[in-house]
Amino acid sequence: MSALRALAGAAPSVALAASPAAGAVVGVAARAALARLTAPATRRHSTATASASTAYVASATARPASTPSPRMFSAVSNVDNIVNAKPSRSYSVVVVGGGSAGIAVASQLARHPFFASAKKNQILVVEPSDAHYYQPLWYAIRMHFDAGWVFRSVTFVGAGLKPHSESVRPTESLIPTRADWLRDRVTGFFPDRNMVLTQSGEHVAYDFLVVAPGIQINWSAIEGLEAALGKDGVCSNYHVEHVKSTDKFLKEFKSGNAVFTQPSTPIKCAGAPQKIMYLAEEQFRQRGIRDQSNVSFYSGMGKIFSADKYAAVLRRICDERGISVNLQRNLVAVRGDKKEAVFKVGASAETETVKYDLLHVSPPMGAPAFLRNSPEGFTNADGWVNVDKTSLQHVKFPNVFSLGDASSLPTSKTAAAAAAQSGVLVWNLTSQLEGGKAASIRGGAEYNGYTSCPLVTGRNKLVMAEFDYNLQPLETFPFNQAAERSSMYYMTAEVIPNVYWNNMMKGSWTGPGVYRRLINPFGAN
């Protein structure tokens, strides 16, 4: 038990309670896992992949806007075949999804003595994409003076601080040594049989299942958007290809209406729609074209930001910079030929048509379509994996866990949230492996909703929002993080990406909770 606690550490933003009483029998699943520890070794990877990072960028950007992301899995076409199917492979833990949340969990599990001492790999990551993206680098930009206002080739990808290549790594390089990678898509869940079905027809058995396939971007939900994207000033930092066109269109913008949107649906990195807006507005001022520019924010939400402390400072920034804020305005159509954006007003049938010269779209998002075809009770009414919000354990199937964007956890969908969630999930899952009570819905570690949203508001300026389920500040540093600070900008641009690649993706980072308790134990800010 002490080895487990030492490896897991104090999970960020969690309250640690005593683990369930040892000695309880995990059940057939766990006994099978222990028996397999003496089985011969298996291959680590099931498919070959390219070796150069540039190849991954090229293959990913070649997908047209209408092509679903690799995270978008298809539905099961014939579930009857699963009834009598025998598994083609079997693992102690199957992790569905190789994004931020999935790799974080797999890497932490691989460090645990239960798996580290096994004679064969007991962890399987099912992920179809050969490229893994650190997408926060797409969502903000930094401008640089050099003989006038220019964009550097090294910027936050959206228009300039980091090259696109810095936001991507080969998936193979992130799969932990003590795990296998199945390059395939999951198409169906069968929790009553402890089995998943993949697109290639494999039936994979598990003792424990971690569901982390990410979020689905619904480009087609906005009429005309797919046809207009990448043309005549229409761009989005949420698209692997068209994130590059944001840079182009910002440089080409000379005057007129610059419109930035945010949908009413949950989205990943809820501050991203505003980050690009603040930086674009700042650029217009520096280039001397602000007087000829109208900058407008149209959001389907009822507030500019969910947590009031940070909403207040963002509202003030918009007022000071002359940015028009229009709430309860949901983008429903883009008329590219007329350069018009159509917004639905609140819950009414009323619409508002706005002319644009530059249109940055943050598209609506939702649960991956294949999750909606899961057995009854596997997801909630909105299609998210239905888990207890503190333990991350499924409310119906005790050997199923979920975290990250695809989970039902009612907090902002960010990599910071996934980091905190991963520590809680691994603690609770491994407690079951050690003899915890498999039927327990709330384990020994509890997630309090911690999330973080670094809000870039200008060149070398950033508001570091951190809060919990109750939208109350949960700040790491002993100063007011609602103030614009260059130190927080530097941390986001330079420090956090390194922590992501070198710690979170390697299983040694579960958020800043430990540091918060040391340097800001009383939340003095």
Coordinates of C-alpha atoms in Angstrom, one line a residue:
M1 CA 0.0 0.0 0.0
S2 CA 2.8 2.4 0.8
A3 CA 4.4 1.9 -2.6
L4 CA 1.1 2.8 -4.3
R5 CA 0.7 6.0 -2.2
A6 CA 4.3 7.1 -2.9
L7 CA 3.8 6.7 -6.6
A8 CA 0.4 8.3 -6.8
G9 CA 1.4 11.2 -4.6
A10 CA -1.1 13.7 -3.3
A11 CA -3.5 14.0 -6.2
P12 CA -4.1 17.7 -7.2
S13 CA -7.2 19.3 -6.0
V14 CA -8.4 16.2 -4.1
A15 CA -9.2 15.3 -0.6
L16 CA -7.7 12.0 0.3
A17 CA -9.7 9.7 2.5
A18 CA -8.8 6.3 3.8
S19 CA -8.9 3.7 1.1
P20 CA -11.5 0.9 1.3
A21 CA -10.7 -1.8 3.8
A22 CA -8.1 -4.2 2.4
G23 CA -9.0 -7.8 2.1
A24 CA -12.2 -7.4 0.1
V25 CA -12.3 -9.5 -3.0
V26 CA -12.1 -7.5 -6.3
G27 CA -13.8 -10.3 -8.2
V28 CA -13.2 -12.5 -11.1
A29 CA -11.8 -9.6 -13.2
A30 CA -9.0 -8.7 -10.8
R31 CA -8.1 -12.4 -10.1
A32 CA -7.8 -12.9 -13.8
A33 CA -5.5 -9.9 -14.0
L34 CA -3.2 -11.3 -11.3
A35 CA -3.1 -14.7 -13.0
R36 CA -2.0 -13.1 -16.2
L37 CA 1.1 -11.6 -14.6
T38 CA 3.0 -14.8 -15.3
A39 CA 2.0 -14.9 -18.9
P40 CA 4.7 -14.5 -21.7
A41 CA 5.4 -11.1 -23.0
T42 CA 3.5 -9.6 -26.0
R43 CA 4.3 -7.1 -28.6
R44 CA 4.2 -3.5 -27.4
H45 CA 2.6 -2.1 -30.6
S46 CA 0.2 -3.7 -33.0
T47 CA 0.9 -1.5 -36.1
A48 CA 3.9 0.3 -37.5
T49 CA 4.0 4.1 -37.7
A50 CA 6.1 6.8 -39.4
S51 CA 9.1 8.0 -37.5
A52 CA 9.4 11.7 -38.3
S53 CA 7.3 14.4 -36.5
T54 CA 6.9 16.2 -39.8
A55 CA 5.2 13.2 -41.3
Y56 CA 2.6 13.3 -38.5
V57 CA 1.8 17.0 -39.1
A58 CA 1.5 16.4 -42.8
S59 CA -0.8 13.5 -42.6
A60 CA -3.0 15.2 -40.0
T61 CA -3.3 18.5 -41.9
A62 CA -4.2 16.7 -45.1
R63 CA -7.6 15.9 -43.7
P64 CA -10.3 18.2 -45.1
A65 CA -12.5 20.2 -42.8
S66 CA -15.4 17.8 -43.3
T67 CA -13.4 14.7 -42.2
P68 CA -14.0 13.7 -38.6
S69 CA -11.2 14.0 -36.2
P70 CA -9.4 10.7 -35.2
R71 CA -11.2 11.1 -31.9
M72 CA -14.6 10.7 -33.7
F73 CA -15.4 7.0 -33.6
S74 CA -18.1 5.4 -35.6
A75 CA -21.1 3.6 -34.2
V76 CA -21.5 -0.2 -34.0
S77 CA -23.1 -1.6 -37.1
N78 CA -24.0 -5.1 -35.7
V79 CA -23.9 -5.6 -32.0
D80 CA -25.3 -9.1 -32.2
N81 CA -21.9 -10.5 -33.1
I82 CA -20.6 -9.6 -29.7
V83 CA -22.8 -12.0 -27.8
N84 CA -20.9 -15.1 -28.7
A85 CA -17.6 -13.5 -29.6
K86 CA -14.4 -14.5 -27.9
P87 CA -11.9 -11.8 -27.1
S88 CA -9.0 -11.5 -29.5
R89 CA -6.9 -10.0 -26.7
S90 CA -7.3 -9.3 -23.0
Y91 CA -5.8 -6.8 -20.6
S92 CA -6.1 -5.8 -17.0
V93 CA -6.8 -2.1 -18.1
V94 CA -8.0 -0.9 -21.4
V95 CA -7.7 2.9 -22.0
V96 CA -9.9 4.2 -24.8
G97 CA -8.2 7.3 -26.2
G98 CA -4.6 8.4 -26.5
G99 CA -5.1 12.1 -25.9
S100 CA -4.1 14.1 -22.8
A101 CA -6.3 12.2 -20.4
G102 CA -5.7 8.8 -21.8
I103 CA -1.9 9.0 -22.0
A104 CA -1.8 10.6 -18.5
V105 CA -3.7 7.7 -17.0
A106 CA -1.8 5.0 -18.9
S107 CA 1.6 6.5 -17.9
Q108 CA 0.7 6.7 -14.2
L109 CA -0.6 3.1 -14.2
A110 CA 2.5 1.9 -15.9
R111 CA 4.6 3.2 -13.0
H112 CA 2.5 1.3 -10.4
P113 CA 4.2 -1.8 -9.0
F114 CA 1.2 -4.0 -10.0
F115 CA 2.0 -3.2 -13.7
A116 CA 5.7 -2.4 -13.5
S117 CA 6.6 -5.9 -12.2
A118 CA 4.4 -7.8 -14.7
K119 CA 6.0 -10.2 -17.1
K120 CA 3.7 -9.0 -19.9
N121 CA 2.1 -5.7 -20.5
Q122 CA -1.3 -5.4 -18.8
I123 CA -2.3 -2.0 -20.1
L124 CA -3.7 -1.3 -23.6
V125 CA -4.2 2.1 -25.2
V126 CA -6.7 2.1 -28.1
E127 CA -6.1 5.2 -30.2
P128 CA -6.4 5.5 -34.0
S129 CA -4.2 8.5 -34.6
D130 CA -0.5 8.4 -35.0
A131 CA -0.2 12.1 -34.0
H132 CA -0.8 13.5 -30.5
Y133 CA -1.4 17.2 -30.3
Y134 CA -0.9 19.6 -27.4
Q135 CA -3.8 21.8 -28.5
P136 CA -3.5 24.7 -26.0
L137 CA -0.7 25.9 -28.3
W138 CA -3.3 26.4 -31.0
Y139 CA -5.5 28.7 -29.0
A140 CA -3.4 31.8 -28.4
I141 CA -0.9 33.8 -30.3
R142 CA 1.9 36.2 -29.5
M143 CA 3.0 39.1 -31.7
H144 CA 6.6 40.4 -32.0
F145 CA 8.0 43.7 -33.1
D146 CA 10.7 43.6 -35.7
A147 CA 11.0 46.6 -38.0
G148 CA 7.3 47.3 -37.5
W149 CA 4.6 44.8 -36.6
V150 CA 5.3 41.4 -37.9
F151 CA 4.5 37.8 -36.9
R152 CA 7.4 35.6 -36.0
S153 CA 7.6 32.1 -37.4
V154 CA 7.9 31.0 -33.8
T155 CA 4.6 31.8 -32.1
F156 CA 1.6 30.3 -30.2
V157 CA 0.4 28.4 -33.4
G158 CA -2.7 30.5 -34.1
A159 CA -0.7 33.3 -35.6
G160 CA 2.7 33.3 -34.7
L161 CA 4.7 32.1 -31.0
K162 CA 5.2 28.4 -31.6
P163 CA 5.6 26.6 -34.9
H164 CA 2.9 24.0 -35.6
S165 CA 5.4 21.2 -35.1
E166 CA 5.9 22.1 -31.5
S167 CA 2.3 21.2 -30.8
V168 CA 2.6 17.6 -32.0
R169 CA 4.4 14.3 -31.1
P170 CA 4.2 10.8 -32.5
T171 CA 1.6 8.9 -30.5
E172 CA 4.1 5.9 -30.4
S173 CA 6.6 8.0 -28.5
L174 CA 4.1 8.7 -25.7
I175 CA 2.9 5.2 -25.1
P176 CA 4.5 4.1 -21.8
T177 CA 6.9 1.1 -22.0
R178 CA 4.7 -1.1 -19.9
A179 CA 1.7 -0.6 -22.2
D180 CA 0.6 -1.8 -25.6
W181 CA -0.9 0.4 -28.3
L182 CA -3.7 -0.8 -30.6
R183 CA -4.0 1.7 -33.5
D184 CA -7.7 1.3 -34.0
R185 CA -11.1 2.9 -33.2
V186 CA -13.5 1.7 -30.6
T187 CA -16.9 1.3 -32.1
G188 CA -18.9 -0.2 -29.2
F189 CA -18.9 -0.8 -25.5
F190 CA -20.3 -4.0 -23.8
P191 CA -19.8 -3.3 -20.1
D192 CA -21.9 -6.3 -19.1
R193 CA -19.3 -8.5 -20.8
N194 CA -16.2 -6.4 -19.9
M195 CA -15.4 -6.0 -23.6
V196 CA -15.0 -3.4 -26.3
L197 CA -15.4 -3.8 -30.1
T198 CA -13.0 -2.0 -32.5
Q199 CA -13.5 -0.9 -36.1
S200 CA -11.3 -3.6 -37.4
G201 CA -13.5 -6.2 -35.7
E202 CA -11.3 -7.0 -32.6
H203 CA -13.1 -7.9 -29.4
V204 CA -10.9 -6.7 -26.6
A205 CA -11.6 -7.9 -23.0
Y206 CA -10.7 -5.9 -19.9
D207 CA -10.8 -6.1 -16.2
F208 CA -11.0 -2.3 -15.9
L209 CA -11.9 0.2 -18.6
V210 CA -10.9 3.9 -18.8
V211 CA -12.9 5.9 -21.3
A212 CA -11.1 9.1 -22.5
P213 CA -11.8 9.5 -26.3
G214 CA -12.0 13.3 -26.1
I215 CA -14.7 15.6 -27.6
Q216 CA -16.3 15.8 -31.0
I217 CA -16.2 19.0 -32.9
N218 CA -19.4 19.5 -34.9
W219 CA -18.5 21.7 -37.8
S220 CA -21.6 20.7 -39.8
A221 CA -23.9 22.0 -37.0
I222 CA -23.3 25.5 -38.4
E223 CA -24.8 25.9 -41.8
G224 CA -22.3 26.9 -44.5
L225 CA -19.3 26.8 -42.1
E226 CA -17.4 23.9 -43.7
A227 CA -17.7 25.5 -47.1
A228 CA -16.5 28.9 -45.9
L229 CA -13.7 27.8 -43.5
G230 CA -10.3 28.9 -44.7
K231 CA -11.7 31.4 -47.2
D232 CA -12.4 35.1 -47.2
G233 CA -11.5 35.7 -43.6
V234 CA -13.2 32.7 -42.0
C235 CA -10.9 30.8 -39.7
S236 CA -10.8 28.7 -36.5
N237 CA -8.0 27.9 -34.0
Y238 CA -9.8 24.7 -33.3
H239 CA -9.0 23.1 -36.7
V240 CA -5.7 21.3 -37.2
E241 CA -5.4 22.8 -40.7
H242 CA -7.2 26.1 -40.5
V243 CA -5.4 27.2 -37.3
K244 CA -2.7 28.3 -39.8
S245 CA -5.1 30.4 -41.8
T246 CA -5.8 32.5 -38.6
D247 CA -2.3 34.0 -39.0
K248 CA -2.9 34.7 -42.7
F249 CA -6.3 36.4 -42.2
L250 CA -5.1 38.5 -39.3
K251 CA -2.2 39.9 -41.3
E252 CA -4.5 40.6 -44.2
F253 CA -7.1 42.4 -42.2
K254 CA -7.1 46.1 -42.8
S255 CA -10.5 47.4 -41.6
G256 CA -14.1 46.5 -41.0
N257 CA -15.8 44.0 -38.7
A258 CA -13.7 41.4 -36.8
V259 CA -16.2 38.9 -35.3
F260 CA -15.2 36.2 -32.7
T261 CA -17.7 33.6 -31.6
Q262 CA -18.3 31.1 -28.9
P263 CA -21.0 28.4 -28.9
S264 CA -23.4 27.6 -26.1
T265 CA -22.2 24.0 -25.9
P266 CA -19.4 22.7 -23.8
I267 CA -16.0 23.2 -25.6
K268 CA -12.4 22.4 -24.9
C269 CA -10.6 25.3 -23.4
A270 CA -13.5 27.7 -22.9
G271 CA -11.2 30.7 -22.8
A272 CA -9.8 30.1 -26.3
P273 CA -12.5 32.0 -28.2
Q274 CA -11.5 35.2 -26.2
K275 CA -7.7 34.7 -26.3
I276 CA -7.5 35.1 -30.0
M277 CA -9.8 38.1 -29.9
Y278 CA -7.8 40.0 -27.3
L279 CA -4.5 39.4 -29.2
A280 CA -6.1 40.4 -32.5
E281 CA -7.5 43.6 -31.1
E282 CA -4.1 44.4 -29.7
Q283 CA -2.5 43.8 -33.0
F284 CA -5.0 46.2 -34.7
R285 CA -4.0 48.9 -32.3
Q286 CA -0.3 48.4 -32.8
R287 CA -0.7 48.4 -36.6
G288 CA -2.7 51.7 -36.4
I289 CA -5.9 50.3 -37.9
R290 CA -8.0 50.1 -34.7
D291 CA -10.0 53.1 -35.5
Q292 CA -11.1 51.4 -38.7
S293 CA -11.9 48.2 -37.0
N294 CA -14.9 46.9 -35.0
V295 CA -14.1 44.0 -32.7
S296 CA -17.1 42.0 -31.5
F297 CA -17.5 39.0 -29.3
Y298 CA -20.7 36.9 -29.9
S299 CA -21.2 34.1 -27.3
G300 CA -24.1 31.7 -26.9
M301 CA -23.4 31.8 -23.1
G302 CA -25.2 34.0 -20.7
K303 CA -21.9 35.3 -19.1
I304 CA -18.5 36.2 -20.6
F305 CA -16.9 33.6 -18.4
S306 CA -18.3 31.1 -16.0
A307 CA -16.3 32.1 -12.8
D308 CA -17.4 35.5 -11.6
K309 CA -14.0 36.6 -10.4
Y310 CA -12.4 36.3 -13.8
A311 CA -15.6 37.4 -15.7
A312 CA -15.3 40.8 -14.0
V313 CA -11.8 41.5 -15.2
L314 CA -12.6 40.2 -18.7
R315 CA -15.6 42.5 -18.9
R316 CA -13.5 45.4 -17.8
I317 CA -10.9 44.6 -20.4
C318 CA -13.5 44.5 -23.1
D319 CA -15.0 47.9 -22.0
E320 CA -11.6 49.5 -21.9
R321 CA -10.7 48.3 -25.3
G322 CA -14.0 49.0 -27.0
I323 CA -14.8 45.4 -27.7
S324 CA -18.5 44.8 -28.1
V325 CA -19.8 41.8 -26.1
N326 CA -23.0 40.2 -27.3
L327 CA -24.3 37.3 -25.1
Q328 CA -26.8 34.6 -25.8
R329 CA -25.9 34.8 -29.5
N330 CA -25.3 31.4 -31.0
L331 CA -23.8 31.1 -34.4
V332 CA -26.1 29.0 -36.6
A333 CA -25.1 29.9 -40.2
V334 CA -22.2 31.4 -42.2
R335 CA -23.1 32.9 -45.6
G336 CA -19.6 33.0 -47.2
D337 CA -20.8 34.6 -50.4
K338 CA -22.3 37.5 -48.6
K339 CA -19.8 37.5 -45.7
E340 CA -22.6 37.3 -43.2
A341 CA -22.8 35.5 -39.9
V342 CA -26.3 34.5 -38.6
F343 CA -26.8 34.2 -34.8
K344 CA -29.8 32.7 -33.0
V345 CA -30.8 35.0 -30.1
G346 CA -31.3 33.2 -26.8
A347 CA -34.0 30.6 -26.7
S348 CA -36.2 32.5 -29.1
A349 CA -36.7 32.0 -32.8
E350 CA -35.2 35.4 -33.5
T351 CA -32.0 35.6 -35.5
E352 CA -29.4 38.4 -35.9
T353 CA -27.3 38.8 -39.1
V354 CA -23.9 40.4 -38.8
K355 CA -21.6 41.4 -41.6
Y356 CA -18.0 40.4 -41.1
D357 CA -14.6 41.0 -42.7
L358 CA -12.8 38.6 -40.3
L359 CA -14.7 35.7 -38.7
H360 CA -13.1 33.5 -36.1
V361 CA -15.4 30.6 -35.2
S362 CA -15.3 28.4 -32.1
P363 CA -17.5 25.6 -33.3
P364 CA -20.1 23.7 -31.2
M365 CA -18.9 20.5 -29.7
G366 CA -20.4 17.4 -28.0
A367 CA -19.8 13.9 -27.0
P368 CA -18.4 11.5 -29.6
A369 CA -21.1 10.0 -31.7
F370 CA -20.1 6.4 -30.9
L371 CA -20.7 7.0 -27.2
R372 CA -24.3 7.8 -27.9
N373 CA -24.8 4.2 -29.2
S374 CA -23.6 2.7 -25.9
P375 CA -25.8 0.5 -23.7
E376 CA -28.4 2.2 -21.6
G377 CA -26.9 3.9 -18.6
F378 CA -23.4 4.0 -20.0
T379 CA -23.8 7.7 -20.9
N380 CA -26.0 10.4 -19.6
A381 CA -28.7 12.2 -21.6
D382 CA -26.1 14.4 -23.3
G383 CA -23.9 11.5 -24.4
W384 CA -21.1 12.0 -21.8
V385 CA -19.8 8.9 -20.0
N386 CA -21.8 8.8 -16.8
V387 CA -19.4 8.9 -13.8
D388 CA -19.5 10.0 -10.2
K389 CA -18.1 13.6 -10.1
T390 CA -15.8 13.0 -7.2
S391 CA -14.5 9.4 -7.7
L392 CA -14.6 9.3 -11.6
Q393 CA -16.0 5.8 -11.3
H394 CA -19.0 4.9 -13.4
V395 CA -22.3 5.2 -11.6
K396 CA -23.5 1.8 -13.0
F397 CA -20.4 -0.2 -13.9
P398 CA -17.9 -0.2 -11.1
N399 CA -14.9 -1.4 -13.2
V400 CA -15.4 1.5 -15.6
F401 CA -13.9 5.0 -15.2
S402 CA -13.8 8.1 -17.3
L403 CA -12.1 11.5 -17.3
G404 CA -11.4 14.4 -19.6
D405 CA -13.6 15.9 -22.3
A406 CA -15.8 12.8 -22.8
S407 CA -16.8 12.4 -19.2
S408 CA -19.9 13.8 -17.5
L409 CA -17.8 15.8 -15.0
P410 CA -19.4 19.2 -14.7
T411 CA -16.2 21.3 -15.0
S412 CA -14.4 23.1 -17.8
K413 CA -12.8 20.7 -20.3
T414 CA -9.1 21.5 -20.2
A415 CA -5.8 19.7 -20.0
A416 CA -5.3 21.1 -16.5
A417 CA -8.6 19.4 -15.4
A418 CA -7.5 16.1 -17.0
A419 CA -4.2 16.2 -15.1
A420 CA -6.0 16.6 -11.8
Q421 CA -8.6 14.0 -12.7
S422 CA -6.0 11.5 -13.7
G423 CA -4.4 11.4 -10.3
V424 CA -7.8 10.7 -8.6
L425 CA -8.8 8.1 -11.2
V426 CA -5.5 6.2 -10.9
W427 CA -5.6 6.3 -7.1
N428 CA -9.2 4.8 -7.1
L429 CA -8.6 2.3 -9.8
T430 CA -5.4 0.9 -8.2
S431 CA -7.1 0.8 -4.9
Q432 CA -9.5 -1.7 -6.4
L433 CA -6.6 -3.7 -7.7
E434 CA -5.1 -3.8 -4.2
G435 CA -8.3 -5.3 -2.8
G436 CA -10.6 -2.3 -2.6
K437 CA -14.4 -2.6 -2.8
A438 CA -15.2 -2.9 -6.5
A439 CA -18.8 -1.8 -6.0
S440 CA -17.8 1.5 -4.3
I441 CA -18.9 4.5 -6.3
R442 CA -16.7 6.8 -4.3
G443 CA -13.1 5.8 -3.7
G444 CA -10.4 7.0 -1.5
A445 CA -9.6 10.1 -3.6
E446 CA -12.0 12.8 -4.5
Y447 CA -11.9 15.3 -7.4
N448 CA -13.2 18.7 -6.5
G449 CA -13.6 20.0 -10.0
Y450 CA -10.3 21.8 -10.3
T451 CA -9.6 23.3 -13.7
S452 CA -7.4 26.0 -15.1
C453 CA -7.8 28.4 -18.0
P454 CA -4.9 30.7 -18.9
L455 CA -6.6 33.7 -20.5
V456 CA -4.1 35.5 -22.8
T457 CA -5.3 39.1 -22.9
G458 CA -2.4 40.7 -24.8
R459 CA 1.3 40.7 -25.6
N460 CA 2.9 39.3 -22.5
K461 CA -0.3 39.6 -20.5
L462 CA -2.4 36.8 -19.1
V463 CA -5.1 36.1 -16.5
M464 CA -4.6 32.7 -14.9
A465 CA -8.0 31.4 -14.0
E466 CA -8.2 28.5 -11.6
F467 CA -11.4 27.3 -10.0
D468 CA -13.5 24.4 -8.7
Y469 CA -16.9 22.8 -9.3
N470 CA -18.5 25.7 -7.4
L471 CA -16.8 28.2 -9.7
Q472 CA -14.8 29.5 -6.7
P473 CA -11.2 30.5 -7.2
L474 CA -8.7 27.7 -6.4
E475 CA -5.5 29.6 -7.2
T476 CA -2.0 28.2 -6.9
F477 CA 0.0 31.4 -6.2
P478 CA -0.3 33.8 -3.2
F479 CA -1.3 36.8 -5.3
N480 CA -4.4 37.8 -7.2
Q481 CA -4.4 35.7 -10.4
A482 CA -7.3 37.8 -11.9
A483 CA -4.8 40.5 -12.7
E484 CA -3.0 40.6 -16.0
R485 CA 0.5 39.4 -15.4
S486 CA 3.6 38.8 -17.6
S487 CA 4.8 36.1 -15.3
M488 CA 1.7 34.0 -15.9
Y489 CA 2.1 34.6 -19.6
Y490 CA 5.7 33.3 -19.5
M491 CA 4.5 30.3 -17.5
T492 CA 1.8 29.4 -20.1
A493 CA 4.0 29.9 -23.1
E494 CA 7.2 28.3 -21.9
V495 CA 6.8 26.3 -18.7
I496 CA 3.5 24.6 -19.0
P497 CA 4.2 23.0 -22.4
N498 CA 7.3 21.4 -21.0
V499 CA 5.5 20.1 -17.9
Y500 CA 2.9 18.7 -20.3
W501 CA 5.3 16.7 -22.5
N502 CA 7.9 15.8 -19.9
N503 CA 5.8 15.2 -16.8
M504 CA 2.0 14.8 -17.5
M505 CA 2.6 12.6 -20.5
K506 CA 5.1 10.5 -18.6
G507 CA 2.9 10.0 -15.5
S508 CA 4.6 12.3 -13.0
W509 CA 2.3 15.3 -13.0
T510 CA -1.3 15.4 -11.6
G511 CA -1.6 19.1 -11.4
P512 CA -0.4 21.9 -9.0
G513 CA -2.3 20.7 -5.9
V514 CA 0.8 19.9 -3.9
Y515 CA 2.4 23.2 -4.7
R516 CA -0.8 25.1 -3.9
R517 CA -0.9 23.6 -0.5
L518 CA 2.7 24.7 0.1
I519 CA 2.7 28.2 -1.3
N520 CA -0.9 29.3 -1.0
P521 CA -2.4 27.0 1.7
F522 CA -5.1 29.6 2.8
G523 CA -6.0 30.8 -0.7
A524 CA -4.8 34.3 0.1
N525 CA -5.4 36.2 -3.0

